[in-house]
């Protein structure tokens, strides 16, 4: 009898303890960013759901805090509920530390009402204190897009961190799905990584979760929503067109009785060494989370090179027996031999020298000699070093810094390869490069030189290479000066690398590539470690444009081929489609993996090169623009809900082919087969 009474007594005590623990106040989670700063939930409550929709935005917010907590293995679990007139929303948070400074978090919503809950918005919100925190959103917002904002703040997302500002975008728009806030003065930062997903119960077709920030007075909130988006002080708009947004409203959901929705995300907090570096850590964390390294499902290197070479042959033509080369356009449309940027007529003059051994076409040497000899006749301005980059059969045209710098680089590579093989007469090539290097060096070394954008970063690599080829110290001095200017401008991200494209006027991966290529070339030629550090910073910006996850696609041209987005790169905050451009810097990413002893970079470089061959047709042709998100530049752009999954296959400018050949040659020079 005593034993039975004792057992009953213990049971009663246990039940009382359990009930007492549920009824006592439970602290909401907080995560340390530094010794005096933490990431906390909103003061109204750990959980919040909106129950209405008005004026294109959420209304009728309801809040709750935990009423019970428990532990299950490494998981800390909090439970609570929000009681509405229609019923009860059960809530549960579970989180655990994966490593110091990185928390995995799962939020669960369960609707137990007997009727559907309509016009609902689910949310996640975490608050970071500080004034004017710097914002980084991969592929979308680079420390506010200050440079693009100075040109035209209406056509790209901009953000200053002032009270009332917000920047919230669809999960599928993020190449690396994270948002970072940096407090440069305090030298700390935090990031939220999401597991992207469509939303169950969405009113719209193909509606996804969204992620971003909202700035308040003295703080900024990370936010995840079950659909609502907006930027540049406009609610419910999508960055859908190159020149303007499109309305994207009614992004609420309906939860049926018994419906369960979960949202997985990660919280990352850390110190930084200096302003402008907060974005770098989450770039690699994103890679670690998504592991974009499965290369074997893509076409092999040999097949890619052979296919792209076949297509290159379709662009070979001559205006006469002397003016021969590779056309930028399909020959049935237009005949135009253009160096650099979209044309890349200068690229095969280097690439095919290296790739000839695996292609096995005896006509390659003649094509190389003729094309490079002809391009060497383009007139160079002796004062500036600038030259027209195209000839259309009637006149020369063009001459922008991006194209001139890229052409000079390819000339330097062609000369170097030809000197090694001794199979070509490079006298004309060398005269052309030396004249342009001389003019560019004079221009850059002029105290009045003040480049508008990072476009002129494309001169760094060819100038330092020309200094070695021609043993001219002046070219080295110009390259070093240019590199220092761009490092001073961009290493602290008071303006991110920009201006490297010809059809956008904002931050872009091409501007980042200009600096990355130049800094790395200086490191390899001069051996100073600071250039390797600079190269890593610029490379990490390039990497942030790289898609590290396979974005599920709706029915369309991309889905027809089970297209995988991993390894492709977003163009810029203005042009939000993906393209193959990242292929061109894959050898440099691989090299950085060697220098930094980071195999992740080597594995990613291989995936990027081979994944970007997808959608190449039976003729070796690829279009430029693929719509992984609801953004388009070609075709029917009238319906924002039907943009995603499209493919503009008709715009087949030669760079798409040339970059594969060029990068393939540089891999072969490293004795690496991606």
XYZ file of C-alpha atoms in Angstrom:
674
model
C 0.000 0.000 0.000
C 2.871 2.347 0.890
C 4.501 1.648 -2.470
C 1.249 2.428 -4.280
C 0.820 5.694 -2.344
C 4.437 6.652 -3.067
C 3.966 5.964 -6.775
C 0.757 8.041 -6.844
C 2.574 10.815 -4.959
C 5.425 10.841 -7.476
C 3.006 10.908 -10.373
C 1.151 13.841 -8.878
C 4.413 15.726 -8.299
C 5.457 15.013 -11.879
C 2.181 16.240 -13.302
C 2.318 19.350 -11.138
C 5.855 20.076 -12.278
C 4.843 19.668 -15.901
C 1.851 21.971 -15.499
C 3.907 24.546 -13.613
C 6.534 24.581 -16.380
C 3.876 25.196 -19.010
C 2.326 28.074 -17.104
C 5.523 29.899 -16.148
C 6.891 32.680 -18.391
C 9.219 31.290 -21.035
C 11.949 33.411 -22.538
C 11.917 33.801 -26.302
C 15.130 32.798 -28.083
C 17.954 35.253 -28.747
C 21.239 34.657 -30.512
C 24.464 36.567 -29.717
C 26.027 38.586 -32.533
C 28.719 40.144 -30.352
C 29.379 40.725 -26.675
C 26.775 43.493 -26.535
C 24.393 42.677 -29.395
C 21.916 39.858 -29.943
C 19.462 38.832 -32.613
C 16.031 38.829 -30.996
C 12.391 38.276 -31.909
C 9.969 41.177 -32.299
C 8.763 42.585 -28.962
C 5.078 41.899 -29.756
C 5.714 38.166 -29.768
C 7.840 35.359 -31.097
C 5.099 34.377 -33.535
C 3.017 36.583 -35.783
C 0.425 35.908 -38.454
C -1.553 38.401 -40.513
C -5.256 37.681 -40.924
C -6.246 40.221 -43.550
C -5.186 41.901 -46.801
C -5.769 45.527 -47.676
C -4.103 48.061 -50.012
C -1.778 45.421 -51.446
C -0.360 44.440 -48.058
C -0.865 42.399 -44.906
C -3.182 43.543 -42.109
C -4.756 42.226 -38.924
C -1.623 40.994 -37.167
C -1.939 38.573 -34.257
C 0.934 37.671 -31.931
C 1.884 34.987 -29.418
C 4.736 33.874 -27.191
C 5.669 30.334 -26.080
C 3.662 28.672 -23.347
C 5.781 25.508 -23.090
C 9.271 24.300 -23.874
C 11.053 20.974 -24.037
C 14.226 19.316 -25.238
C 14.522 16.457 -27.738
C 18.117 15.467 -28.291
C 19.895 18.574 -29.586
C 16.623 20.291 -30.434
C 15.172 22.989 -28.206
C 11.408 23.150 -28.740
C 8.959 25.950 -27.997
C 5.184 25.664 -28.341
C 2.283 28.071 -28.278
C -0.818 29.092 -30.161
C -2.821 31.995 -31.520
C -6.550 31.807 -30.864
C -8.702 33.414 -33.546
C -12.493 33.649 -33.918
C -12.258 30.933 -36.588
C -10.176 28.573 -34.437
C -6.685 27.949 -33.087
C -3.322 28.149 -34.886
C -0.909 25.841 -33.119
C 2.711 26.993 -33.297
C 6.008 25.234 -32.701
C 9.622 26.321 -33.058
C 12.510 23.868 -32.968
C 16.130 24.908 -33.185
C 19.603 23.554 -32.555
C 23.177 24.742 -32.853
C 25.045 23.170 -35.771
C 28.288 24.933 -34.851
C 29.158 28.129 -32.988
C 27.301 30.968 -34.641
C 25.067 28.795 -36.850
C 21.579 27.716 -35.776
C 19.188 25.472 -37.690
C 15.559 26.477 -37.128
C 12.192 24.976 -38.092
C 8.924 26.838 -37.552
C 5.635 24.915 -37.723
C 2.111 26.275 -38.202
C -0.918 23.990 -37.764
C -4.450 25.267 -38.360
C -6.956 23.407 -36.201
C -10.049 25.508 -36.929
C -13.090 23.805 -38.416
C -13.289 26.287 -41.312
C -10.536 27.474 -43.711
C -8.454 30.420 -42.528
C -8.451 32.852 -45.457
C -6.328 35.911 -46.307
C -3.580 34.668 -43.994
C 0.126 35.476 -44.090
C 2.648 33.472 -42.087
C 5.832 35.171 -40.956
C 9.249 34.826 -39.376
C 10.923 37.941 -37.953
C 14.305 38.493 -36.273
C 15.560 41.874 -35.156
C 19.100 43.305 -35.321
C 19.720 46.590 -33.568
C 21.792 49.357 -35.146
C 21.422 52.398 -37.376
C 21.713 52.213 -41.185
C 22.806 48.590 -41.293
C 24.316 47.528 -44.623
C 22.250 45.051 -46.615
C 23.484 42.256 -48.872
C 21.122 40.083 -50.927
C 22.894 37.788 -53.427
C 22.128 38.760 -57.003
C 19.744 41.517 -55.863
C 21.151 44.123 -53.467
C 24.840 44.811 -52.853
C 25.275 47.083 -49.854
C 22.338 49.124 -51.095
C 23.312 49.180 -54.813
C 24.825 52.636 -54.307
C 26.418 52.821 -57.753
C 23.310 51.773 -59.623
C 21.215 54.120 -57.515
C 23.403 57.041 -58.572
C 22.620 56.267 -62.226
C 18.927 55.409 -62.016
C 17.286 54.382 -58.765
C 13.996 53.585 -60.472
C 15.056 50.515 -62.439
C 16.976 48.519 -59.813
C 16.348 47.699 -56.154
C 17.965 50.281 -53.857
C 18.210 50.406 -50.087
C 19.772 52.834 -47.601
C 18.621 51.280 -44.330
C 16.450 54.204 -43.318
C 13.360 53.825 -41.164
C 10.406 52.617 -43.215
C 12.439 51.058 -46.026
C 11.917 47.430 -47.012
C 13.332 44.983 -49.541
C 11.540 41.632 -49.781
C 11.878 39.198 -52.682
C 10.706 35.755 -53.754
C 12.794 32.799 -52.590
C 13.317 31.686 -56.200
C 15.000 35.004 -57.046
C 17.980 34.302 -54.754
C 20.951 32.454 -56.338
C 22.254 31.938 -52.816
C 19.159 32.057 -50.582
C 20.317 34.260 -47.732
C 20.085 37.851 -46.533
C 22.910 39.550 -44.622
C 22.987 42.642 -42.435
C 26.324 44.189 -41.501
C 27.159 46.701 -38.803
C 30.470 47.912 -40.181
C 31.233 50.253 -37.306
C 30.661 47.549 -34.702
C 32.377 44.924 -36.880
C 29.647 42.323 -36.664
C 27.053 40.824 -38.957
C 24.180 38.375 -39.118
C 22.517 36.398 -41.890
C 19.354 34.389 -42.371
C 19.547 31.449 -44.780
C 16.282 29.973 -45.987
C 15.328 26.622 -47.411
C 13.385 27.985 -50.402
C 9.938 26.604 -51.094
C 6.575 27.286 -52.730
C 3.697 28.000 -50.341
C 0.896 25.532 -49.669
C -2.565 27.032 -49.879
C -1.412 29.959 -52.016
C -4.041 31.980 -53.825
C -1.695 32.576 -56.762
C -0.213 29.891 -58.950
C 3.529 29.351 -58.380
C 3.533 31.482 -55.221
C 6.659 31.132 -53.082
C 7.874 32.170 -49.670
C 9.669 35.502 -49.631
C 12.643 36.832 -47.689
C 14.096 40.247 -46.967
C 14.350 43.075 -44.463
C 12.301 45.921 -43.020
C 14.059 48.884 -41.403
C 12.747 50.546 -38.242
C 14.089 53.224 -35.940
C 17.390 51.952 -34.602
C 16.913 48.413 -35.874
C 16.312 46.251 -38.934
C 14.184 43.108 -39.060
C 14.973 40.045 -41.108
C 11.610 38.815 -42.424
C 10.298 35.683 -44.090
C 6.736 35.814 -45.419
C 4.446 33.285 -47.074
C 4.333 35.354 -50.253
C 4.301 39.173 -49.924
C 7.098 41.009 -51.731
C 8.100 44.609 -52.426
C 10.994 47.021 -52.778
C 11.816 50.696 -53.403
C 8.905 51.717 -51.148
C 6.392 49.820 -53.295
C 4.393 46.961 -51.778
C 3.419 43.962 -53.891
C 5.664 44.543 -56.907
C 8.098 42.125 -58.585
C 11.387 43.024 -60.287
C 9.961 41.632 -63.503
C 11.309 43.851 -66.309
C 14.616 45.522 -67.093
C 13.237 49.047 -66.813
C 10.389 48.719 -64.311
C 8.616 46.437 -61.831
C 5.205 44.797 -62.275
C 2.388 44.498 -59.766
C 2.404 41.173 -57.884
C -0.320 41.330 -55.265
C -2.822 39.128 -53.385
C -0.014 36.948 -52.063
C -1.929 35.661 -49.045
C -2.819 32.021 -48.406
C -5.772 29.904 -47.319
C -5.155 27.250 -44.673
C -7.598 24.359 -44.706
C -8.527 22.575 -41.451
C -5.679 20.307 -40.366
C -3.201 22.022 -42.704
C 0.418 22.024 -41.516
C 3.039 24.361 -42.975
C 6.682 24.383 -41.921
C 9.476 26.793 -42.755
C 13.117 25.810 -42.370
C 15.842 28.426 -42.098
C 19.260 29.055 -40.538
C 20.490 31.890 -38.333
C 24.139 32.895 -38.641
C 25.906 35.446 -36.419
C 29.594 36.405 -36.496
C 32.262 39.068 -36.139
C 33.954 40.680 -39.140
C 37.451 42.089 -39.543
C 36.476 45.289 -41.356
C 33.516 46.909 -43.100
C 32.611 45.407 -46.461
C 33.381 41.796 -45.541
C 30.183 40.718 -43.819
C 28.823 39.085 -46.971
C 31.739 36.681 -47.358
C 31.059 34.204 -44.563
C 27.430 33.448 -45.530
C 28.506 32.925 -49.165
C 30.465 29.873 -48.026
C 27.841 28.839 -45.484
C 25.310 28.809 -48.312
C 27.608 26.544 -50.280
C 27.959 24.280 -47.251
C 24.193 24.097 -46.777
C 23.292 23.387 -50.408
C 26.438 21.478 -51.491
C 26.341 22.356 -55.221
C 29.046 19.886 -56.198
C 27.328 17.052 -58.104
C 29.076 17.324 -61.473
C 28.573 13.883 -62.989
C 24.965 14.491 -64.035
C 26.135 17.012 -66.628
C 27.788 16.620 -70.046
C 31.505 15.783 -70.070
C 34.284 18.210 -70.992
C 35.164 16.646 -74.351
C 31.560 16.697 -75.542
C 31.167 20.339 -74.537
C 34.311 21.449 -76.380
C 33.473 19.499 -79.531
C 29.899 20.835 -79.624
C 30.926 24.437 -79.066
C 33.635 24.194 -81.697
C 31.136 22.883 -84.241
C 28.946 25.862 -83.556
C 31.923 28.228 -83.812
C 32.577 26.940 -87.328
C 29.070 28.081 -88.301
C 30.122 31.632 -87.433
C 33.348 31.578 -89.472
C 33.212 33.739 -92.599
C 35.094 36.405 -94.535
C 34.169 39.765 -96.051
C 37.049 39.047 -98.431
C 40.241 36.969 -98.452
C 41.809 39.165 -95.733
C 38.893 40.197 -93.518
C 38.063 36.827 -91.975
C 36.903 35.841 -88.541
C 34.045 34.753 -86.249
C 30.753 36.605 -86.527
C 28.978 37.871 -83.447
C 25.601 36.992 -84.998
C 24.008 34.200 -86.969
C 25.245 34.742 -90.516
C 21.698 34.681 -91.868
C 20.884 37.710 -89.696
C 23.948 39.922 -89.737
C 27.674 39.695 -90.454
C 29.792 41.514 -87.921
C 33.221 40.669 -86.532
C 33.337 42.053 -83.000
C 36.016 41.784 -80.324
C 35.285 41.580 -76.607
C 31.952 41.483 -74.769
C 29.223 39.938 -76.954
C 31.381 39.258 -80.017
C 34.573 37.661 -78.614
C 36.014 37.241 -82.128
C 39.463 37.515 -80.514
C 38.868 34.641 -78.092
C 39.337 31.641 -80.454
C 42.724 33.014 -81.499
C 43.938 31.941 -78.087
C 41.544 29.155 -77.116
C 41.875 27.057 -80.274
C 45.663 27.034 -79.991
C 45.294 25.124 -76.729
C 42.227 23.052 -77.618
C 43.429 22.022 -81.072
C 44.975 18.835 -79.724
C 41.611 17.492 -78.535
C 39.544 18.836 -81.440
C 41.639 17.419 -84.259
C 40.751 19.865 -87.031
C 43.669 20.605 -89.355
C 42.158 23.937 -90.445
C 42.507 25.485 -86.995
C 46.003 27.019 -87.433
C 44.990 28.828 -90.615
C 41.846 30.208 -88.973
C 43.843 31.412 -85.984
C 46.465 33.153 -88.094
C 43.967 34.822 -90.423
C 41.546 35.974 -87.736
C 44.213 37.387 -85.436
C 46.058 39.055 -88.309
C 42.842 40.738 -89.409
C 41.854 41.887 -85.914
C 45.345 43.360 -85.569
C 44.511 45.813 -88.351
C 41.807 47.551 -86.320
C 42.990 51.164 -85.741
C 44.205 52.029 -82.234
C 44.028 55.533 -80.817
C 47.632 56.200 -79.807
C 46.620 58.681 -77.118
C 44.020 56.579 -75.279
C 44.760 53.032 -76.407
C 41.067 52.589 -77.248
C 40.113 50.956 -80.542
C 36.912 50.163 -82.415
C 35.974 46.587 -81.598
C 33.734 45.732 -84.553
C 33.611 45.778 -88.339
C 30.341 45.100 -90.182
C 31.607 45.122 -93.757
C 31.153 48.861 -94.156
C 32.606 50.578 -91.118
C 34.333 50.115 -87.787
C 32.224 50.599 -84.660
C 32.327 50.391 -80.876
C 35.236 50.877 -78.560
C 34.015 50.615 -74.958
C 36.372 49.832 -72.083
C 34.821 46.428 -71.342
C 35.335 45.153 -74.890
C 38.777 46.716 -75.350
C 40.056 45.266 -72.080
C 38.751 41.791 -72.851
C 40.212 41.892 -76.365
C 43.621 42.971 -75.049
C 43.573 40.077 -72.580
C 42.827 37.539 -75.301
C 45.566 39.005 -77.495
C 48.026 38.586 -74.629
C 46.984 34.964 -74.164
C 47.213 34.269 -77.907
C 50.706 35.781 -78.095
C 51.886 33.823 -75.071
C 50.543 30.526 -76.440
C 51.997 31.190 -79.905
C 55.433 32.030 -78.513
C 55.434 28.685 -76.737
C 54.393 26.652 -79.765
C 56.354 28.685 -82.337
C 53.662 27.827 -84.916
C 52.432 31.334 -85.632
C 53.716 34.685 -86.816
C 52.727 37.042 -84.014
C 54.362 40.238 -85.298
C 51.044 41.924 -86.153
C 49.391 40.700 -82.959
C 52.196 42.060 -80.822
C 52.206 45.427 -82.568
C 48.472 45.778 -81.948
C 48.659 44.831 -78.276
C 51.731 46.965 -77.641
C 50.137 50.037 -79.214
C 46.947 49.635 -77.166
C 48.882 48.905 -73.958
C 51.023 51.991 -74.522
C 48.011 54.256 -74.974
C 46.054 52.745 -72.088
C 49.046 53.042 -69.744
C 49.516 56.719 -70.586
C 45.832 57.343 -69.992
C 45.677 55.452 -66.680
C 48.929 56.939 -65.338
C 47.657 60.448 -65.996
C 46.870 62.027 -62.588
C 43.490 63.100 -63.980
C 42.396 59.515 -64.689
C 39.162 58.832 -62.799
C 37.305 55.761 -64.111
C 33.533 55.891 -63.957
C 33.037 52.228 -63.083
C 34.817 48.926 -62.606
C 34.520 48.394 -66.375
C 38.098 49.659 -66.673
C 39.158 46.908 -64.298
C 39.314 44.759 -67.436
C 42.586 46.556 -68.303
C 44.440 45.325 -65.212
C 45.065 41.754 -66.377
C 46.159 42.535 -69.972
C 48.420 45.383 -68.857
C 50.320 43.323 -66.290
C 50.589 40.525 -68.854
C 51.792 42.971 -71.537
C 54.431 44.262 -69.128
C 55.901 40.751 -68.992
C 55.483 40.008 -72.694
C 57.194 43.241 -73.755
C 59.359 43.840 -70.672
C 57.844 47.277 -70.167
C 57.599 48.509 -66.578
C 55.176 51.278 -67.518
C 52.421 48.768 -68.224
C 52.945 47.210 -64.807
C 52.725 50.615 -63.144
C 49.418 51.274 -64.900
C 48.023 47.888 -63.877
C 49.077 48.399 -60.261
C 47.583 51.908 -60.165
C 44.281 50.723 -61.616
C 44.096 47.843 -59.159
C 44.715 50.153 -56.219
C 41.965 52.513 -57.355
C 39.403 49.728 -57.563
C 40.539 48.167 -54.300
C 40.151 51.522 -52.541
C 36.669 51.891 -53.981
C 35.286 48.437 -53.415
C 37.015 46.481 -50.650
C 34.919 48.202 -47.991
C 31.796 48.028 -50.172
C 31.041 51.733 -49.974
C 30.231 51.013 -53.598
C 30.222 47.476 -54.969
C 31.975 46.409 -58.190
C 29.813 47.544 -61.096
C 29.517 48.610 -64.725
C 30.970 45.497 -66.338
C 27.982 44.899 -68.621
C 26.873 46.945 -71.607
C 23.102 46.652 -71.070
C 22.913 47.499 -67.358
C 24.071 50.469 -65.302
C 24.438 48.997 -61.850
C 26.277 46.479 -59.711
C 26.959 43.323 -61.742
C 28.964 40.128 -61.695
C 30.930 41.239 -64.750
C 32.291 44.275 -62.925
C 33.241 41.958 -60.066
C 34.926 39.644 -62.566
C 36.956 42.529 -63.997
C 38.448 43.171 -60.562
C 38.772 39.477 -59.701
C 40.660 38.702 -62.906
C 42.923 41.726 -62.523
C 43.742 41.179 -58.849
C 44.482 37.486 -59.398
C 46.699 38.199 -62.412
C 48.692 40.698 -60.334
C 49.143 38.093 -57.620
C 50.389 35.522 -60.106
C 52.732 37.961 -61.856
C 54.029 39.890 -58.826
C 53.511 37.433 -55.960
C 52.243 39.954 -53.399
C 49.739 38.412 -50.991
C 47.583 41.527 -50.796
C 46.510 40.897 -54.367
C 45.365 37.393 -53.433
C 43.300 38.876 -50.595
C 41.785 41.403 -52.979
C 41.084 38.653 -55.497
C 39.213 36.631 -52.890
C 37.004 39.584 -52.025
C 36.086 40.189 -55.668
C 35.694 36.456 -56.306
C 33.300 36.128 -53.379
C 31.119 38.807 -54.961
C 31.216 36.818 -58.225
C 30.283 33.686 -56.307
C 27.273 35.412 -54.749
C 25.685 35.599 -58.200
C 26.057 31.811 -58.580
C 22.988 29.623 -58.098
C 23.784 26.925 -55.530
C 20.431 25.109 -55.565
C 18.112 23.612 -58.150
C 15.158 25.977 -58.403
C 11.969 24.007 -59.195
C 10.515 25.309 -62.447
C 6.965 25.489 -63.820
C 6.033 24.019 -67.189
C 8.107 25.637 -69.922
C 11.207 25.314 -72.049
C 13.490 24.875 -69.072
C 11.316 22.216 -67.465
C 11.120 20.372 -70.800
C 14.730 19.315 -70.235
C 14.626 18.854 -66.459
C 16.856 21.904 -66.305
C 19.092 22.294 -63.222
C 19.860 25.835 -62.163
C 22.838 24.984 -59.948
C 26.031 26.527 -61.325
C 24.417 29.256 -63.421
C 24.846 32.938 -62.615
C 22.431 35.847 -62.262
C 23.387 38.810 -64.445
C 22.791 41.834 -62.218
C 20.242 43.537 -59.959
C 18.831 45.159 -63.102
C 18.768 42.059 -65.323
C 17.540 39.233 -63.134
C 17.803 36.305 -65.532
C 20.535 33.678 -65.454
C 23.106 33.073 -68.184
C 26.301 31.123 -68.892
C 28.647 34.060 -68.324
C 30.079 32.594 -65.126
C 31.755 29.932 -67.258
C 34.469 32.433 -68.158
C 35.800 32.728 -64.616
C 35.552 29.064 -63.619
C 39.313 28.430 -64.166
C 40.100 31.330 -61.828
C 37.708 29.964 -59.191
C 39.504 26.627 -59.493
C 42.879 28.354 -59.122
C 41.676 30.143 -56.014
C 40.675 26.789 -54.597
C 44.290 25.717 -55.065
C 45.796 28.877 -53.600
C 43.388 28.931 -50.644
C 43.389 25.153 -50.172
C 39.603 25.095 -50.488
C 38.299 22.105 -52.426
C 34.792 23.568 -52.417
C 35.903 26.159 -54.938
C 37.433 23.556 -57.218
C 34.323 21.390 -57.097
C 32.025 24.355 -57.718
C 34.125 25.530 -60.673
C 33.665 22.172 -62.379
C 29.904 22.202 -61.805
C 29.602 25.749 -63.149
C 31.463 24.901 -66.354
C 29.516 21.748 -67.111
C 26.070 22.742 -65.832
C 26.032 25.810 -68.067
C 26.103 23.568 -71.148
C 22.465 22.619 -70.502
C 19.951 23.572 -73.206
C 22.647 23.459 -75.886
C 20.775 22.155 -78.903
C 21.785 19.610 -81.534
C 23.700 22.297 -83.453
C 25.705 23.434 -80.427
C 23.627 26.598 -80.054
C 22.451 28.205 -76.808
C 20.328 31.258 -76.118
C 21.432 33.932 -73.715
C 18.526 34.430 -71.339
C 16.867 31.893 -69.050
C 14.048 32.861 -66.703
C 14.516 31.083 -63.376
C 12.446 33.808 -61.694
C 9.590 36.031 -62.817
C 11.805 38.333 -64.904
C 12.037 38.616 -68.689
C 13.579 40.767 -71.433
C 12.207 39.016 -74.523
C 8.968 37.452 -75.695
C 5.543 38.045 -74.187
C 6.223 40.039 -71.035
C 2.645 41.098 -70.340
C 1.795 38.543 -67.636
C 4.071 38.528 -64.602
C 2.612 35.180 -63.486
C 3.806 33.429 -66.665
C 7.389 34.681 -66.944
C 9.106 32.014 -64.875
C 10.480 29.031 -66.754
C 10.849 30.796 -70.104
C 13.877 30.715 -72.388
C 15.007 33.147 -75.079
C 16.865 30.793 -77.402
C 17.119 33.094 -80.430
C 19.683 35.549 -79.070
C 22.832 33.521 -79.783
C 25.634 36.086 -79.747
C 29.067 34.506 -80.059
C 30.261 35.090 -76.499
C 28.114 32.191 -75.317
C 30.217 29.806 -77.404
C 33.559 31.590 -77.029
C 33.490 31.567 -73.214
C 33.270 27.763 -73.118
C 36.246 27.448 -75.474
C 38.258 30.089 -73.653
C 37.634 28.661 -70.186
C 38.239 25.147 -71.492
C 41.642 26.206 -72.808
C 42.630 27.757 -69.495
C 41.600 24.582 -67.673
C 43.793 22.580 -70.034
C 46.719 24.898 -69.351
C 46.306 23.935 -65.692
C 46.127 20.243 -66.642
C 42.603 20.139 -65.198
C 39.632 18.502 -66.898
C 36.467 19.920 -65.278
